[in-house]
Amino acid sequence: MYELIPAADGPQYDEEAERRFVEEWPEFIFHDEGVTPYRDRRVQYFPDWEFYLVSDERLIGGCWGVPIAWDGTVGDLPGGFTDSLARSVTSYEQGVVPNTFVLMAAAVRSDEQGQGHAGRVITAVRERAIARGLGQVIAPVRPTLKSSYPLTPIETFMHWTRDDGLPLDPWLRTHVRLGATLLAPATASQTMTGTVADWEKWTKMLFPSTGIYTIPAGLTTLTIDREADLGTYVEPNVWMRHA
């Protein structure tokens, strides 16, 4: 039996979750400085929007999200992951009443993948959001297969399909199978910057000269400026709507 519980109700899982749920993510994804001003306030304002999926007291997966106000149009979508976080925090402080839940991230421990757990997590949190009055559920989805096509624009990649009409990308496909629809590209969902040394550490690559590079697990390219000692990576996502 699977149960989605608030993370605050399962502190015994915190240490394992912190370790398990970063296993499948590239190191650079954790260096979006645009997130920093909002991280602590998000935890303070929305502690009830972070969850663990457990079964027989075993941690299986987890997810978290934020509530925002969204008018339902593509034009009013946040810019992506970072902008969703910023909108949720600033709107809360301004007293704006939310009507939409943004599923920001979902993860399944590596030794439990391939068993439908991601679908359980997404379905459970979607139902929880709707039950609590957030009738619209959207997500800035990170398409996992995109790293194999870093030179292809996200606007093109998101519409690639298999012979059965489902998305070529497995993570987009998971969402579609759960009833989600493609909304729009989020061409600048997150921006990661760092020194050349930072990027060499994060990617385990060398960047001998100024230029544009493909990097492991990168959905697009990294721009290196040796003179400025700066690397810039702007990650695209895909907006999807679940409700």
mmCIF file with all atom_site columns, C-alpha atoms in Angstrom, residues 28-209:
data_model
loop_
_atom_site.group_PDB
_atom_site.id
_atom_site.type_symbol
_atom_site.label_atom_id
_atom_site.label_alt_id
_atom_site.label_comp_id
_atom_site.label_asym_id
_atom_site.label_entity_id
_atom_site.label_seq_id
_atom_site.pdbx_PDB_ins_code
_atom_site.Cartn_x
_atom_site.Cartn_y
_atom_site.Cartn_z
_atom_site.occupancy
_atom_site.B_iso_or_equiv
_atom_site.pdbx_formal_charge
_atom_site.auth_seq_id
_atom_site.auth_comp_id
_atom_site.auth_asym_id
_atom_site.auth_atom_id
_atom_site.pdbx_PDB_model_num
ATOM 1   C CA . PHE A 1 28  ? 24.966 21.843 -11.998 1.00 0.00 ? 28  PHE A CA 1
ATOM 2   C CA . ILE A 1 29  ? 21.195 21.736 -11.496 1.00 0.00 ? 29  ILE A CA 1
ATOM 3   C CA . PHE A 1 30  ? 21.725 22.682 -7.850  1.00 0.00 ? 30  PHE A CA 1
ATOM 4   C CA . HIS A 1 31  ? 23.507 25.932 -8.682  1.00 0.00 ? 31  HIS A CA 1
ATOM 5   C CA . ASP A 1 32  ? 20.676 28.154 -9.852  1.00 0.00 ? 32  ASP A CA 1
ATOM 6   C CA . GLU A 1 33  ? 21.370 31.336 -7.909  1.00 0.00 ? 33  GLU A CA 1
ATOM 7   C CA . GLY A 1 34  ? 17.953 32.679 -8.892  1.00 0.00 ? 34  GLY A CA 1
ATOM 8   C CA . VAL A 1 35  ? 16.445 30.165 -6.485  1.00 0.00 ? 35  VAL A CA 1
ATOM 9   C CA . THR A 1 36  ? 18.493 31.315 -3.499  1.00 0.00 ? 36  THR A CA 1
ATOM 10  C CA . PRO A 1 37  ? 16.454 34.406 -2.488  1.00 0.00 ? 37  PRO A CA 1
ATOM 11  C CA . TYR A 1 38  ? 13.270 32.338 -2.304  1.00 0.00 ? 38  TYR A CA 1
ATOM 12  C CA . ARG A 1 39  ? 14.388 28.937 -1.003  1.00 0.00 ? 39  ARG A CA 1
ATOM 13  C CA . ASP A 1 40  ? 13.978 29.526 2.736   1.00 0.00 ? 40  ASP A CA 1
ATOM 14  C CA . ARG A 1 41  ? 10.749 31.478 2.354   1.00 0.00 ? 41  ARG A CA 1
ATOM 15  C CA . ARG A 1 42  ? 9.282  28.692 0.237   1.00 0.00 ? 42  ARG A CA 1
ATOM 16  C CA . VAL A 1 43  ? 9.976  26.202 3.004   1.00 0.00 ? 43  VAL A CA 1
ATOM 17  C CA . GLN A 1 44  ? 8.497  28.595 5.572   1.00 0.00 ? 44  GLN A CA 1
ATOM 18  C CA . TYR A 1 45  ? 5.349  29.476 3.617   1.00 0.00 ? 45  TYR A CA 1
ATOM 19  C CA . PHE A 1 46  ? 4.508  26.123 2.016   1.00 0.00 ? 46  PHE A CA 1
ATOM 20  C CA . PRO A 1 47  ? 5.650  23.294 4.320   1.00 0.00 ? 47  PRO A CA 1
ATOM 21  C CA . ASP A 1 48  ? 2.482  21.360 3.483   1.00 0.00 ? 48  ASP A CA 1
ATOM 22  C CA . TRP A 1 49  ? 3.352  21.182 -0.216  1.00 0.00 ? 49  TRP A CA 1
ATOM 23  C CA . GLU A 1 50  ? 6.303  18.821 0.107   1.00 0.00 ? 50  GLU A CA 1
ATOM 24  C CA . PHE A 1 51  ? 5.622  15.097 0.221   1.00 0.00 ? 51  PHE A CA 1
ATOM 25  C CA . TYR A 1 52  ? 7.084  11.632 0.553   1.00 0.00 ? 52  TYR A CA 1
ATOM 26  C CA . LEU A 1 53  ? 5.650  8.504  -1.057  1.00 0.00 ? 53  LEU A CA 1
ATOM 27  C CA . VAL A 1 54  ? 6.068  5.605  1.351   1.00 0.00 ? 54  VAL A CA 1
ATOM 28  C CA . SER A 1 55  ? 5.123  1.940  1.358   1.00 0.00 ? 55  SER A CA 1
ATOM 29  C CA . ASP A 1 56  ? 5.348  -0.228 4.469   1.00 0.00 ? 56  ASP A CA 1
ATOM 30  C CA . GLU A 1 57  ? 7.484  2.482  6.084   1.00 0.00 ? 57  GLU A CA 1
ATOM 31  C CA . ARG A 1 58  ? 9.917  2.402  3.149   1.00 0.00 ? 58  ARG A CA 1
ATOM 32  C CA . LEU A 1 59  ? 10.673 5.655  1.365   1.00 0.00 ? 59  LEU A CA 1
ATOM 33  C CA . ILE A 1 60  ? 9.824  5.287  -2.332  1.00 0.00 ? 60  ILE A CA 1
ATOM 34  C CA . GLY A 1 61  ? 9.710  8.778  -3.782  1.00 0.00 ? 61  GLY A CA 1
ATOM 35  C CA . GLY A 1 62  ? 8.884  12.365 -3.158  1.00 0.00 ? 62  GLY A CA 1
ATOM 36  C CA . CYS A 1 63  ? 7.751  15.615 -4.696  1.00 0.00 ? 63  CYS A CA 1
ATOM 37  C CA . TRP A 1 64  ? 7.205  19.259 -3.937  1.00 0.00 ? 64  TRP A CA 1
ATOM 38  C CA . GLY A 1 65  ? 5.447  22.188 -5.469  1.00 0.00 ? 65  GLY A CA 1
ATOM 39  C CA . VAL A 1 66  ? 4.123  25.680 -4.903  1.00 0.00 ? 66  VAL A CA 1
ATOM 40  C CA . PRO A 1 67  ? 0.766  27.445 -5.238  1.00 0.00 ? 67  PRO A CA 1
ATOM 41  C CA . ILE A 1 68  ? 0.447  30.404 -7.597  1.00 0.00 ? 68  ILE A CA 1
ATOM 42  C CA . ALA A 1 69  ? -2.209 32.509 -9.277  1.00 0.00 ? 69  ALA A CA 1
ATOM 43  C CA . TRP A 1 70  ? -2.420 31.799 -13.021 1.00 0.00 ? 70  TRP A CA 1
ATOM 44  C CA . ASP A 1 71  ? -5.106 32.960 -15.446 1.00 0.00 ? 71  ASP A CA 1
ATOM 45  C CA . GLY A 1 72  ? -4.928 29.786 -17.517 1.00 0.00 ? 72  GLY A CA 1
ATOM 46  C CA . THR A 1 73  ? -3.318 31.322 -20.579 1.00 0.00 ? 73  THR A CA 1
ATOM 47  C CA . VAL A 1 74  ? 0.073  30.537 -22.064 1.00 0.00 ? 74  VAL A CA 1
ATOM 48  C CA . GLY A 1 75  ? 0.928  34.231 -21.886 1.00 0.00 ? 75  GLY A CA 1
ATOM 49  C CA . ASP A 1 76  ? 0.536  34.256 -18.101 1.00 0.00 ? 76  ASP A CA 1
ATOM 50  C CA . LEU A 1 77  ? 2.678  31.171 -17.481 1.00 0.00 ? 77  LEU A CA 1
ATOM 51  C CA . PRO A 1 78  ? 5.746  31.750 -15.301 1.00 0.00 ? 78  PRO A CA 1
ATOM 52  C CA . GLY A 1 79  ? 9.032  31.716 -17.181 1.00 0.00 ? 79  GLY A CA 1
ATOM 53  C CA . GLY A 1 80  ? 9.767  28.272 -15.770 1.00 0.00 ? 80  GLY A CA 1
ATOM 54  C CA . PHE A 1 81  ? 11.027 26.654 -12.589 1.00 0.00 ? 81  PHE A CA 1
ATOM 55  C CA . THR A 1 82  ? 12.757 29.653 -11.029 1.00 0.00 ? 82  THR A CA 1
ATOM 56  C CA . ASP A 1 83  ? 10.049 32.128 -11.973 1.00 0.00 ? 83  ASP A CA 1
ATOM 57  C CA . SER A 1 84  ? 7.374  29.836 -10.515 1.00 0.00 ? 84  SER A CA 1
ATOM 58  C CA . LEU A 1 85  ? 9.193  29.818 -7.216  1.00 0.00 ? 85  LEU A CA 1
ATOM 59  C CA . ALA A 1 86  ? 9.562  33.592 -7.258  1.00 0.00 ? 86  ALA A CA 1
ATOM 60  C CA . ARG A 1 87  ? 5.900  34.119 -8.148  1.00 0.00 ? 87  ARG A CA 1
ATOM 61  C CA . SER A 1 88  ? 4.689  31.795 -5.398  1.00 0.00 ? 88  SER A CA 1
ATOM 62  C CA . VAL A 1 89  ? 6.713  33.527 -2.687  1.00 0.00 ? 89  VAL A CA 1
ATOM 63  C CA . THR A 1 90  ? 6.057  37.123 -3.743  1.00 0.00 ? 90  THR A CA 1
ATOM 64  C CA . SER A 1 91  ? 2.360  36.447 -4.345  1.00 0.00 ? 91  SER A CA 1
ATOM 65  C CA . TYR A 1 92  ? 2.027  34.907 -0.891  1.00 0.00 ? 92  TYR A CA 1
ATOM 66  C CA . GLU A 1 93  ? 3.606  37.995 0.642   1.00 0.00 ? 93  GLU A CA 1
ATOM 67  C CA . GLN A 1 94  ? 1.235  40.226 -1.320  1.00 0.00 ? 94  GLN A CA 1
ATOM 68  C CA . GLY A 1 95  ? -1.821 38.283 -0.209  1.00 0.00 ? 95  GLY A CA 1
ATOM 69  C CA . VAL A 1 96  ? -2.680 37.013 -3.690  1.00 0.00 ? 96  VAL A CA 1
ATOM 70  C CA . VAL A 1 97  ? -5.073 34.060 -3.573  1.00 0.00 ? 97  VAL A CA 1
ATOM 71  C CA . PRO A 1 98  ? -3.628 31.100 -5.541  1.00 0.00 ? 98  PRO A CA 1
ATOM 72  C CA . ASN A 1 99  ? -5.685 28.941 -7.877  1.00 0.00 ? 99  ASN A CA 1
ATOM 73  C CA . THR A 1 100 ? -2.950 26.748 -9.375  1.00 0.00 ? 100 THR A CA 1
ATOM 74  C CA . PHE A 1 101 ? -0.505 24.156 -8.104  1.00 0.00 ? 101 PHE A CA 1
ATOM 75  C CA . VAL A 1 102 ? 2.889  24.000 -9.789  1.00 0.00 ? 102 VAL A CA 1
ATOM 76  C CA . LEU A 1 103 ? 4.530  20.589 -9.446  1.00 0.00 ? 103 LEU A CA 1
ATOM 77  C CA . MET A 1 104 ? 8.151  21.670 -9.274  1.00 0.00 ? 104 MET A CA 1
ATOM 78  C CA . ALA A 1 105 ? 9.913  18.334 -8.899  1.00 0.00 ? 105 ALA A CA 1
ATOM 79  C CA . ALA A 1 106 ? 9.191  14.645 -8.453  1.00 0.00 ? 106 ALA A CA 1
ATOM 80  C CA . ALA A 1 107 ? 11.706 11.885 -7.864  1.00 0.00 ? 107 ALA A CA 1
ATOM 81  C CA . VAL A 1 108 ? 11.835 8.152  -7.233  1.00 0.00 ? 108 VAL A CA 1
ATOM 82  C CA . ARG A 1 109 ? 14.764 6.454  -5.565  1.00 0.00 ? 109 ARG A CA 1
ATOM 83  C CA . SER A 1 110 ? 17.030 4.788  -8.099  1.00 0.00 ? 110 SER A CA 1
ATOM 84  C CA . ASP A 1 111 ? 16.433 1.229  -6.854  1.00 0.00 ? 111 ASP A CA 1
ATOM 85  C CA . GLU A 1 112 ? 12.650 1.609  -7.192  1.00 0.00 ? 112 GLU A CA 1
ATOM 86  C CA . GLN A 1 113 ? 12.429 3.072  -10.680 1.00 0.00 ? 113 GLN A CA 1
ATOM 87  C CA . GLY A 1 114 ? 10.551 1.470  -13.542 1.00 0.00 ? 114 GLY A CA 1
ATOM 88  C CA . GLN A 1 115 ? 7.655  0.310  -11.356 1.00 0.00 ? 115 GLN A CA 1
ATOM 89  C CA . GLY A 1 116 ? 5.165  3.104  -11.923 1.00 0.00 ? 116 GLY A CA 1
ATOM 90  C CA . HIS A 1 117 ? 6.033  5.009  -8.766  1.00 0.00 ? 117 HIS A CA 1
ATOM 91  C CA . ALA A 1 118 ? 6.467  8.333  -10.570 1.00 0.00 ? 118 ALA A CA 1
ATOM 92  C CA . GLY A 1 119 ? 2.892  8.054  -11.749 1.00 0.00 ? 119 GLY A CA 1
ATOM 93  C CA . ARG A 1 120 ? 1.731  7.315  -8.216  1.00 0.00 ? 120 ARG A CA 1
ATOM 94  C CA . VAL A 1 121 ? 3.505  10.386 -6.899  1.00 0.00 ? 121 VAL A CA 1
ATOM 95  C CA . ILE A 1 122 ? 2.173  12.713 -9.587  1.00 0.00 ? 122 ILE A CA 1
ATOM 96  C CA . THR A 1 123 ? -1.385 11.372 -9.396  1.00 0.00 ? 123 THR A CA 1
ATOM 97  C CA . ALA A 1 124 ? -1.497 11.611 -5.610  1.00 0.00 ? 124 ALA A CA 1
ATOM 98  C CA . VAL A 1 125 ? -0.186 15.169 -5.422  1.00 0.00 ? 125 VAL A CA 1
ATOM 99  C CA . ARG A 1 126 ? -2.471 16.270 -8.255  1.00 0.00 ? 126 ARG A CA 1
ATOM 100 C CA . GLU A 1 127 ? -5.484 14.910 -6.387  1.00 0.00 ? 127 GLU A CA 1
ATOM 101 C CA . ARG A 1 128 ? -4.289 16.557 -3.182  1.00 0.00 ? 128 ARG A CA 1
ATOM 102 C CA . ALA A 1 129 ? -3.967 19.935 -4.899  1.00 0.00 ? 129 ALA A CA 1
ATOM 103 C CA . ILE A 1 130 ? -7.403 19.777 -6.503  1.00 0.00 ? 130 ILE A CA 1
ATOM 104 C CA . ALA A 1 131 ? -8.993 18.698 -3.214  1.00 0.00 ? 131 ALA A CA 1
ATOM 105 C CA . ARG A 1 132 ? -7.469 21.727 -1.543  1.00 0.00 ? 132 ARG A CA 1
ATOM 106 C CA . GLY A 1 133 ? -8.937 24.166 -4.011  1.00 0.00 ? 133 GLY A CA 1
ATOM 107 C CA . LEU A 1 134 ? -6.111 24.474 -6.525  1.00 0.00 ? 134 LEU A CA 1
ATOM 108 C CA . GLY A 1 135 ? -8.091 23.442 -9.566  1.00 0.00 ? 135 GLY A CA 1
ATOM 109 C CA . GLN A 1 136 ? -5.284 23.951 -12.073 1.00 0.00 ? 136 GLN A CA 1
ATOM 110 C CA . VAL A 1 137 ? -2.166 21.774 -11.940 1.00 0.00 ? 137 VAL A CA 1
ATOM 111 C CA . ILE A 1 138 ? 0.837  22.507 -14.136 1.00 0.00 ? 138 ILE A CA 1
ATOM 112 C CA . ALA A 1 139 ? 4.504  21.482 -14.196 1.00 0.00 ? 139 ALA A CA 1
ATOM 113 C CA . PRO A 1 140 ? 7.744  22.718 -15.774 1.00 0.00 ? 140 PRO A CA 1
ATOM 114 C CA . VAL A 1 141 ? 8.950  19.299 -16.875 1.00 0.00 ? 141 VAL A CA 1
ATOM 115 C CA . ARG A 1 142 ? 12.621 18.475 -17.459 1.00 0.00 ? 142 ARG A CA 1
ATOM 116 C CA . PRO A 1 143 ? 12.639 16.081 -20.459 1.00 0.00 ? 143 PRO A CA 1
ATOM 117 C CA . THR A 1 144 ? 15.294 13.484 -19.700 1.00 0.00 ? 144 THR A CA 1
ATOM 118 C CA . LEU A 1 145 ? 16.045 12.459 -23.285 1.00 0.00 ? 145 LEU A CA 1
ATOM 119 C CA . LYS A 1 146 ? 16.711 16.054 -24.311 1.00 0.00 ? 146 LYS A CA 1
ATOM 120 C CA . SER A 1 147 ? 20.322 15.670 -23.138 1.00 0.00 ? 147 SER A CA 1
ATOM 121 C CA . SER A 1 148 ? 20.879 13.402 -26.148 1.00 0.00 ? 148 SER A CA 1
ATOM 122 C CA . TYR A 1 149 ? 19.825 16.282 -28.419 1.00 0.00 ? 149 TYR A CA 1
ATOM 123 C CA . PRO A 1 150 ? 21.353 19.405 -26.834 1.00 0.00 ? 150 PRO A CA 1
ATOM 124 C CA . LEU A 1 151 ? 21.476 21.298 -30.134 1.00 0.00 ? 151 LEU A CA 1
ATOM 125 C CA . THR A 1 152 ? 17.788 20.796 -30.909 1.00 0.00 ? 152 THR A CA 1
ATOM 126 C CA . PRO A 1 153 ? 15.520 23.666 -29.811 1.00 0.00 ? 153 PRO A CA 1
ATOM 127 C CA . ILE A 1 154 ? 13.131 22.696 -27.037 1.00 0.00 ? 154 ILE A CA 1
ATOM 128 C CA . GLU A 1 155 ? 10.273 23.992 -29.196 1.00 0.00 ? 155 GLU A CA 1
ATOM 129 C CA . THR A 1 156 ? 11.105 21.240 -31.691 1.00 0.00 ? 156 THR A CA 1
ATOM 130 C CA . PHE A 1 157 ? 12.038 18.479 -29.274 1.00 0.00 ? 157 PHE A CA 1
ATOM 131 C CA . MET A 1 158 ? 8.864  18.703 -27.196 1.00 0.00 ? 158 MET A CA 1
ATOM 132 C CA . HIS A 1 159 ? 6.750  17.764 -30.229 1.00 0.00 ? 159 HIS A CA 1
ATOM 133 C CA . TRP A 1 160 ? 8.767  14.712 -31.291 1.00 0.00 ? 160 TRP A CA 1
ATOM 134 C CA . THR A 1 161 ? 6.638  11.579 -31.004 1.00 0.00 ? 161 THR A CA 1
ATOM 135 C CA . ARG A 1 162 ? 6.928  7.842  -31.370 1.00 0.00 ? 162 ARG A CA 1
ATOM 136 C CA . ASP A 1 163 ? 4.955  5.799  -33.878 1.00 0.00 ? 163 ASP A CA 1
ATOM 137 C CA . ASP A 1 164 ? 2.142  5.468  -31.321 1.00 0.00 ? 164 ASP A CA 1
ATOM 138 C CA . GLY A 1 165 ? 1.778  9.247  -31.085 1.00 0.00 ? 165 GLY A CA 1
ATOM 139 C CA . LEU A 1 166 ? 3.148  9.535  -27.567 1.00 0.00 ? 166 LEU A CA 1
ATOM 140 C CA . PRO A 1 167 ? 6.116  11.832 -26.844 1.00 0.00 ? 167 PRO A CA 1
ATOM 141 C CA . LEU A 1 168 ? 9.527  10.476 -27.709 1.00 0.00 ? 168 LEU A CA 1
ATOM 142 C CA . ASP A 1 169 ? 10.837 11.671 -24.363 1.00 0.00 ? 169 ASP A CA 1
ATOM 143 C CA . PRO A 1 170 ? 10.074 9.157  -21.570 1.00 0.00 ? 170 PRO A CA 1
ATOM 144 C CA . TRP A 1 171 ? 9.400  11.750 -18.854 1.00 0.00 ? 171 TRP A CA 1
ATOM 145 C CA . LEU A 1 172 ? 7.064  13.774 -21.057 1.00 0.00 ? 172 LEU A CA 1
ATOM 146 C CA . ARG A 1 173 ? 5.451  10.459 -21.992 1.00 0.00 ? 173 ARG A CA 1
ATOM 147 C CA . THR A 1 174 ? 4.875  9.601  -18.323 1.00 0.00 ? 174 THR A CA 1
ATOM 148 C CA . HIS A 1 175 ? 3.026  12.870 -17.814 1.00 0.00 ? 175 HIS A CA 1
ATOM 149 C CA . VAL A 1 176 ? 0.953  12.425 -20.976 1.00 0.00 ? 176 VAL A CA 1
ATOM 150 C CA . ARG A 1 177 ? -0.051 8.913  -19.932 1.00 0.00 ? 177 ARG A CA 1
ATOM 151 C CA . LEU A 1 178 ? -1.324 10.419 -16.692 1.00 0.00 ? 178 LEU A CA 1
ATOM 152 C CA . GLY A 1 179 ? -3.528 12.790 -18.658 1.00 0.00 ? 179 GLY A CA 1
ATOM 153 C CA . ALA A 1 180 ? -1.292 15.837 -19.026 1.00 0.00 ? 180 ALA A CA 1
ATOM 154 C CA . THR A 1 181 ? -1.132 17.964 -22.150 1.00 0.00 ? 181 THR A CA 1
ATOM 155 C CA . LEU A 1 182 ? 1.715  19.989 -23.611 1.00 0.00 ? 182 LEU A CA 1
ATOM 156 C CA . LEU A 1 183 ? 1.309  23.703 -23.007 1.00 0.00 ? 183 LEU A CA 1
ATOM 157 C CA . ALA A 1 184 ? 4.401  25.579 -24.136 1.00 0.00 ? 184 ALA A CA 1
ATOM 158 C CA . PRO A 1 185 ? 8.181  25.574 -24.032 1.00 0.00 ? 185 PRO A CA 1
ATOM 159 C CA . ALA A 1 186 ? 9.892  27.168 -21.048 1.00 0.00 ? 186 ALA A CA 1
ATOM 160 C CA . THR A 1 187 ? 13.009 28.209 -22.896 1.00 0.00 ? 187 THR A CA 1
ATOM 161 C CA . ALA A 1 188 ? 14.703 29.744 -19.844 1.00 0.00 ? 188 ALA A CA 1
ATOM 162 C CA . SER A 1 189 ? 13.360 27.700 -16.961 1.00 0.00 ? 189 SER A CA 1
ATOM 163 C CA . GLN A 1 190 ? 16.573 27.933 -14.942 1.00 0.00 ? 190 GLN A CA 1
ATOM 164 C CA . THR A 1 191 ? 19.893 29.749 -15.332 1.00 0.00 ? 191 THR A CA 1
ATOM 165 C CA . MET A 1 192 ? 23.068 28.338 -13.800 1.00 0.00 ? 192 MET A CA 1
ATOM 166 C CA . THR A 1 193 ? 26.255 30.378 -13.650 1.00 0.00 ? 193 THR A CA 1
ATOM 167 C CA . GLY A 1 194 ? 29.681 29.691 -12.224 1.00 0.00 ? 194 GLY A CA 1
ATOM 168 C CA . THR A 1 195 ? 33.371 30.189 -12.765 1.00 0.00 ? 195 THR A CA 1
ATOM 169 C CA . VAL A 1 196 ? 35.213 28.073 -15.292 1.00 0.00 ? 196 VAL A CA 1
ATOM 170 C CA . ALA A 1 197 ? 36.628 26.060 -12.389 1.00 0.00 ? 197 ALA A CA 1
ATOM 171 C CA . ASP A 1 198 ? 33.103 25.532 -11.050 1.00 0.00 ? 198 ASP A CA 1
ATOM 172 C CA . TRP A 1 199 ? 31.891 24.168 -14.349 1.00 0.00 ? 199 TRP A CA 1
ATOM 173 C CA . GLU A 1 200 ? 34.935 21.942 -14.738 1.00 0.00 ? 200 GLU A CA 1
ATOM 174 C CA . LYS A 1 201 ? 34.161 20.497 -11.316 1.00 0.00 ? 201 LYS A CA 1
ATOM 175 C CA . TRP A 1 202 ? 30.432 20.114 -11.940 1.00 0.00 ? 202 TRP A CA 1
ATOM 176 C CA . THR A 1 203 ? 30.824 18.467 -15.357 1.00 0.00 ? 203 THR A CA 1
ATOM 177 C CA . LYS A 1 204 ? 34.204 16.743 -14.938 1.00 0.00 ? 204 LYS A CA 1
ATOM 178 C CA . MET A 1 205 ? 35.258 18.371 -18.219 1.00 0.00 ? 205 MET A CA 1
ATOM 179 C CA . LEU A 1 206 ? 37.951 20.856 -19.209 1.00 0.00 ? 206 LEU A CA 1
ATOM 180 C CA . PHE A 1 207 ? 37.106 24.107 -21.008 1.00 0.00 ? 207 PHE A CA 1
ATOM 181 C CA . PRO A 1 208 ? 40.406 25.313 -22.482 1.00 0.00 ? 208 PRO A CA 1
ATOM 182 C CA . SER A 1 209 ? 38.997 28.211 -24.475 1.00 0.00 ? 209 SER A CA 1
#
